[in-house]
Coordinates of C-alpha atoms in Angstrom, one line a residue:
M689 CA 76.7 67.2 89.9
I690 CA 74.8 70.2 88.9
T691 CA 75.7 71.1 85.2
L692 CA 76.4 74.7 84.1
K693 CA 72.9 74.9 82.6
G694 CA 71.5 73.5 85.8
L695 CA 73.3 76.1 87.9
I696 CA 72.1 79.1 85.6
E697 CA 68.5 77.7 85.6
N698 CA 68.0 77.0 89.3
E699 CA 69.7 80.2 90.3
G700 CA 67.9 82.4 87.7
S701 CA 64.5 81.2 88.5
R702 CA 65.4 82.0 92.3
L703 CA 66.6 85.4 91.2
V704 CA 63.2 86.5 89.7
R705 CA 61.2 84.8 92.5
Q706 CA 63.3 86.8 95.2
S707 CA 63.0 90.1 93.4
I708 CA 66.7 90.3 92.8
T709 CA 65.9 90.8 89.0
P710 CA 62.6 91.0 87.2
S711 CA 64.0 88.9 84.3
I712 CA 67.1 87.0 83.4
V713 CA 68.0 85.5 79.9
A714 CA 70.7 83.3 79.4
I715 CA 72.2 81.4 76.5
I716 CA 74.9 78.4 77.4
Q717 CA 76.9 76.9 75.0
S718 CA 78.6 73.6 76.3
G719 CA 80.2 71.2 74.0
Q720 CA 77.6 70.6 71.4
T721 CA 74.7 71.6 73.4
R722 CA 73.1 75.0 73.4
S723 CA 70.7 75.7 76.2
V724 CA 68.6 78.8 77.0
V725 CA 67.2 79.9 80.0
A726 CA 64.4 82.7 80.5
H727 CA 62.4 83.9 83.6
G728 CA 60.3 86.9 84.2
S729 CA 59.0 89.8 81.9
V730 CA 60.0 93.0 80.3
S731 CA 58.0 95.8 78.6
I732 CA 56.5 96.0 75.3
N733 CA 58.0 99.1 73.6
C734 CA 59.0 100.5 76.7
H735 CA 55.7 101.0 77.9
L736 CA 56.1 100.0 81.3
Q737 CA 52.4 99.0 82.0
K738 CA 52.7 96.4 79.4
S739 CA 55.0 93.3 79.9
V740 CA 55.7 90.1 78.0
E741 CA 57.9 87.1 78.9
A742 CA 61.6 87.9 78.5
S743 CA 63.4 86.1 75.7
V744 CA 66.4 86.0 73.7
N745 CA 65.2 88.7 71.5
S746 CA 64.3 90.9 74.6
I747 CA 66.7 94.1 74.5
Y748 CA 68.7 95.0 77.6
D749 CA 71.1 98.1 78.2
I750 CA 74.3 96.2 78.3
A751 CA 76.2 99.0 80.1
S752 CA 80.1 98.3 80.6
M753 CA 79.7 95.6 78.1
T754 CA 79.7 98.3 75.6
K755 CA 83.5 98.5 76.2
I756 CA 83.9 94.9 74.5
V757 CA 80.9 94.9 71.9
S758 CA 81.4 98.5 70.6
T759 CA 84.9 100.1 71.5
W760 CA 87.2 97.3 71.7
P761 CA 86.5 96.0 68.2
A762 CA 86.3 99.8 66.8
I763 CA 90.0 100.0 68.2
G764 CA 90.8 96.7 66.5
K765 CA 89.4 97.7 63.2
L766 CA 91.7 100.9 63.2
L767 CA 94.6 99.1 64.3
Q768 CA 94.2 96.7 61.4
S769 CA 93.7 99.5 58.9
G770 CA 96.9 101.1 60.2
M771 CA 95.1 104.4 61.5
L772 CA 96.8 103.6 65.1
S773 CA 98.9 101.3 67.0
L774 CA 98.7 99.9 70.5
D775 CA 101.7 102.0 71.6
D776 CA 100.6 105.2 70.1
R777 CA 100.3 108.1 72.7
V778 CA 96.5 109.0 72.9
D779 CA 97.3 112.7 72.9
S780 CA 99.3 112.4 69.7
L781 CA 96.6 110.7 68.1
F782 CA 94.2 113.7 68.8
G783 CA 96.9 116.1 67.7
L784 CA 97.8 117.2 71.0
H785 CA 100.8 117.2 72.9
I786 CA 100.0 117.0 76.8
S787 CA 103.1 117.3 79.4
T788 CA 101.9 115.0 82.2
S789 CA 103.8 112.6 84.4
K790 CA 101.7 109.7 82.8
L791 CA 102.0 108.3 79.3
V792 CA 98.7 107.5 78.1
T793 CA 98.4 104.9 75.2
V794 CA 95.8 103.0 73.4
R795 CA 97.3 99.6 75.1
S796 CA 97.3 101.2 78.6
I797 CA 93.6 102.2 78.4
L798 CA 92.7 98.9 77.1
T799 CA 94.5 97.2 80.0
H800 CA 93.2 99.5 82.3
T801 CA 96.6 100.7 83.5
S802 CA 96.8 104.1 82.0
E803 CA 96.9 106.0 85.4
L804 CA 93.8 108.3 84.3
M805 CA 91.6 109.1 87.5
S806 CA 89.2 106.2 88.3
A807 CA 86.2 108.4 89.3
T808 CA 84.4 109.8 86.4
W809 CA 81.8 112.6 86.4
I810 CA 81.7 114.1 82.9
S811 CA 79.3 116.7 84.0
Q812 CA 82.5 118.5 85.6
Y813 CA 83.8 119.2 82.3
G814 CA 80.8 121.5 81.2
G815 CA 79.9 121.1 77.6
A816 CA 83.2 120.0 76.3
R817 CA 82.9 117.3 73.6
G818 CA 85.1 115.7 71.1
V819 CA 89.1 116.9 71.3
D820 CA 88.3 119.4 73.9
L821 CA 86.9 117.0 76.2
A822 CA 89.8 114.6 75.4
K823 CA 92.4 117.4 76.3
L824 CA 90.7 118.0 79.8
I825 CA 90.8 114.4 80.7
L826 CA 94.2 113.7 79.4
S827 CA 95.4 117.0 81.3
E828 CA 94.5 115.7 84.7
D829 CA 96.8 114.6 87.6
S830 CA 97.5 110.8 87.7
E831 CA 95.4 108.4 90.1
K832 CA 97.1 108.5 93.2
N833 CA 98.9 105.2 95.2
L834 CA 99.1 103.0 92.0
I835 CA 101.2 100.1 91.9
P836 CA 102.9 100.3 88.3
D837 CA 101.5 97.9 85.8
Q838 CA 98.5 96.8 87.9
A839 CA 95.1 97.3 86.4
V840 CA 92.6 99.8 88.0
Y841 CA 89.1 99.9 86.2
I842 CA 88.8 103.4 84.5
N843 CA 85.6 104.3 82.7
R844 CA 87.1 107.6 81.2
G845 CA 89.7 105.8 79.3
F846 CA 87.3 104.2 77.1
I847 CA 85.5 107.6 76.8
L848 CA 88.6 108.8 75.5
L849 CA 88.6 105.7 73.0
G850 CA 85.2 106.5 71.9
L851 CA 86.3 110.0 71.1
L852 CA 89.3 108.8 69.4
V853 CA 87.4 106.5 66.9
E854 CA 85.2 109.6 66.2
Y855 CA 88.1 112.0 65.8
L856 CA 90.0 109.4 63.6
T857 CA 87.0 108.2 61.4
S858 CA 85.1 111.6 61.0
Q859 CA 82.1 109.5 61.9
T860 CA 80.1 109.1 65.1
L861 CA 80.9 106.2 67.3
D862 CA 77.7 104.5 66.8
N863 CA 77.4 104.8 62.9
F864 CA 81.1 103.6 62.7
V865 CA 80.6 100.5 65.0
S866 CA 77.4 99.7 63.4
E867 CA 78.5 99.8 59.7
S868 CA 82.1 98.3 60.3
I869 CA 81.4 95.6 63.3
W870 CA 77.5 95.1 64.1
K871 CA 76.0 94.8 60.3
P872 CA 78.9 92.6 59.2
L873 CA 78.2 90.4 62.0
G874 CA 74.3 90.3 61.6
M875 CA 73.9 92.0 64.9
S876 CA 70.5 93.7 64.2
S877 CA 69.3 94.1 67.4
T878 CA 72.4 96.1 68.9
M879 CA 72.4 99.8 69.0
Y880 CA 72.9 102.8 70.9
G881 CA 69.9 104.5 72.6
P882 CA 67.7 106.2 73.0
L883 CA 65.3 103.5 71.6
V884 CA 61.8 105.1 71.5
G885 CA 61.1 105.5 67.9
R886 CA 63.4 103.2 66.8
I887 CA 62.0 99.8 67.9
E888 CA 58.5 98.3 67.1
N889 CA 56.7 95.7 68.9
R890 CA 60.2 95.0 70.8
S891 CA 60.5 93.8 74.5
V892 CA 62.9 96.1 76.3
A893 CA 64.0 95.3 79.9
P894 CA 63.6 98.5 81.9
S895 CA 66.5 99.6 84.3
E896 CA 66.7 101.7 87.7
F897 CA 64.1 104.0 88.9
D898 CA 64.7 107.7 88.1
S899 CA 63.7 109.9 90.9
A900 CA 63.7 113.0 88.8
L901 CA 61.7 111.5 86.2
G902 CA 59.4 109.7 88.1
H903 CA 59.6 106.0 86.5
H904 CA 62.0 103.4 85.6
L905 CA 64.5 104.1 82.7
C906 CA 63.5 102.2 79.6
G907 CA 65.3 102.5 76.3
V908 CA 67.5 105.3 77.9
V909 CA 70.8 104.7 78.9
H910 CA 71.3 103.8 82.6
D911 CA 74.9 105.4 83.0
E912 CA 74.8 108.8 83.7
N913 CA 77.9 109.9 82.2
C914 CA 76.9 108.3 78.9
R915 CA 73.4 110.1 79.3
F916 CA 75.1 113.3 79.8
L917 CA 77.2 112.8 76.6
G918 CA 74.0 112.2 74.5
G919 CA 73.7 108.3 74.9
V920 CA 76.7 107.4 72.9
A921 CA 79.9 107.0 74.5
G922 CA 82.8 104.6 74.5
H923 CA 82.3 103.2 77.9
A924 CA 78.4 102.5 77.9
G925 CA 75.4 103.3 76.1
V926 CA 74.6 100.2 73.9
F927 CA 71.4 98.0 74.0
S928 CA 71.4 94.6 72.7
S929 CA 69.7 91.1 73.1
A930 CA 70.9 87.8 74.1
S931 CA 70.8 86.3 70.5
D932 CA 72.7 89.3 69.3
I933 CA 75.6 89.0 72.1
E934 CA 75.6 85.3 71.3
I935 CA 76.5 86.1 67.4
F936 CA 79.1 88.2 69.1
A937 CA 80.4 85.6 71.3
Q938 CA 80.4 82.9 68.5
A939 CA 82.2 85.4 66.1
C940 CA 84.9 85.9 69.1
L941 CA 85.6 81.9 69.1
N942 CA 85.1 80.9 65.6
G943 CA 87.5 83.4 63.6
V944 CA 84.9 85.8 62.3
L945 CA 85.8 88.5 64.3
S946 CA 89.5 87.7 63.7
D947 CA 88.7 88.4 60.0
L948 CA 87.0 91.8 60.8
I949 CA 89.5 93.3 63.3
G950 CA 92.7 91.1 63.2
G951 CA 93.5 87.7 64.8
S952 CA 96.3 88.7 66.8
F953 CA 94.5 91.5 68.4
V954 CA 91.5 89.1 69.3
D955 CA 93.8 86.3 70.6
A956 CA 95.7 88.7 72.9
A957 CA 92.4 89.9 74.2
L958 CA 91.2 86.4 74.9
S959 CA 94.3 84.5 75.7
G960 CA 96.8 86.9 77.2
P961 CA 99.3 88.4 77.8
F962 CA 97.5 89.6 81.1
V963 CA 98.1 92.2 83.7
N964 CA 97.4 91.9 87.3
W965 CA 94.2 93.5 88.6
K966 CA 94.4 95.8 91.9
D967 CA 91.1 94.1 93.0
G968 CA 92.7 90.8 93.2
G969 CA 92.1 87.3 92.1
R970 CA 91.9 88.1 88.3
V971 CA 93.7 89.6 85.5
R972 CA 93.2 92.0 82.3
S973 CA 93.9 91.9 78.7
L974 CA 93.2 94.0 75.8
G975 CA 89.7 95.3 76.8
W976 CA 88.7 92.2 78.8
A977 CA 88.8 90.7 82.2
A978 CA 90.0 87.2 82.6
D979 CA 90.2 84.5 85.4
T980 CA 93.2 82.1 84.9
S981 CA 92.8 80.3 88.2
G982 CA 91.0 77.2 87.0
K983 CA 91.4 74.7 84.3
Q984 CA 91.0 76.9 81.5
I985 CA 90.9 80.6 80.8
V986 CA 87.7 82.5 81.2
A987 CA 87.6 85.8 79.3
Y988 CA 84.7 88.0 80.3
H989 CA 83.2 91.5 80.9
D990 CA 80.3 92.4 83.1
G991 CA 77.6 95.4 83.1
F992 CA 76.6 97.5 85.8
T993 CA 72.9 96.9 84.9
G994 CA 73.4 93.1 85.6
V995 CA 74.6 91.5 82.1
G996 CA 77.8 89.7 81.0
L997 CA 79.6 87.7 78.7
Y998 CA 81.7 84.9 79.5
L999 CA 84.0 83.1 77.0
A1000 CA 86.1 79.8 77.5
P1001 CA 88.2 80.1 74.2
Q1002 CA 90.1 76.8 74.5
A1003 CA 86.7 74.8 75.2
K1004 CA 84.7 77.0 72.7
R1005 CA 82.2 77.5 75.3
Y1006 CA 80.4 80.5 76.2
V1007 CA 77.7 82.2 78.6
V1008 CA 75.6 85.2 77.6
L1009 CA 73.6 86.6 80.6
M1010 CA 71.2 89.2 80.6
T1011 CA 69.4 90.5 83.7
N1012 CA 68.1 94.1 84.6
S1013 CA 68.7 93.9 88.3
V1014 CA 69.3 97.5 88.9
F1015 CA 65.6 97.7 88.5
Y1016 CA 65.4 96.9 92.2
E1017 CA 68.9 98.0 93.4
R1018 CA 71.9 99.4 92.2
R1019 CA 74.5 96.8 93.1
S1020 CA 73.0 93.3 94.2
P1021 CA 75.5 91.0 96.2
T1022 CA 73.5 88.1 95.1
L1023 CA 73.7 88.8 91.4
L1024 CA 77.5 89.4 91.8
N1025 CA 77.8 86.0 93.4
F1026 CA 75.8 84.4 90.6
R1027 CA 78.2 85.8 88.1
E1028 CA 81.3 84.6 90.1
R1029 CA 79.8 81.1 90.1
I1030 CA 79.3 81.2 86.3
I1031 CA 83.0 82.0 85.8
S1032 CA 84.2 79.5 88.2
A1033 CA 81.8 76.7 86.5
L1034 CA 83.3 77.7 83.0
A1035 CA 87.0 77.8 84.2
N1036 CA 86.8 74.3 85.9
F1037 CA 84.4 72.6 83.4
E1038 CA 85.9 69.2 82.3

């Protein structure tokens, strides 16, 4: 019977050989055993002509994992400090009163049940920022044909939460999260971009080819909406390494993050209660997705660039996965299947 490490080693090597991704780095904690898998190469200091073997210290664009590594703990910190509650109306927290058919709360955004429009093109709002941008997003019509309390993945909700953190703290989101979460945890390789001029002698994974620029993006956020907002947003924009995401995973499981942002908030995110997910087969909690179909719950979050963090809280097991599969194509069915197999293996691990 193949082990979790064996699955990731074999499949990871194949993904690189078959040009599904230029690189893969994974850290697997299973029981008392910690394993590292690394294949392929990444750039040095974003010089695309210079490459080095990928490692746990290589920096990747973690895309939507930003939601759990940045925005989710930031909201937990504000909740712990009494600056908001989960059932507060978001318009009220901004000092606004917007009459719409939907009631957008902090909780409904975290669980993706806010009824905000799921398609997101921030450029449609022109140069609006801060409270002005929040007002425009909150004033839109609700998403159509929704089933009440059923989760639909919505980026703009987390964009709102990022704006809310800045509004309530009078700090930029990147500064607040860095000082309140990442530095206390020791996550020294985690930051918002752009990276050029901020890193030295570091290996960085390039992402998608940008036809306008004529080269692959590297150290610049892949997500177009985040790029339009200047590279810092609540839904995307963070760069990190496998070693830093492992620190975050351990903090989620060993109580360190609970001490920082509140144990009940972390427990609710990793262990429920859950709401059903429109896409079927999975459920959502406060900020995280979860698989509850196996022998144990797996809480996780993926990122469009090819990354993922997968936690089995009861067994204290985790998998950190870093790839840059968008280098070759925007959405790889092979990589999607690989991530599903990781979730299934964790959920049914004896």
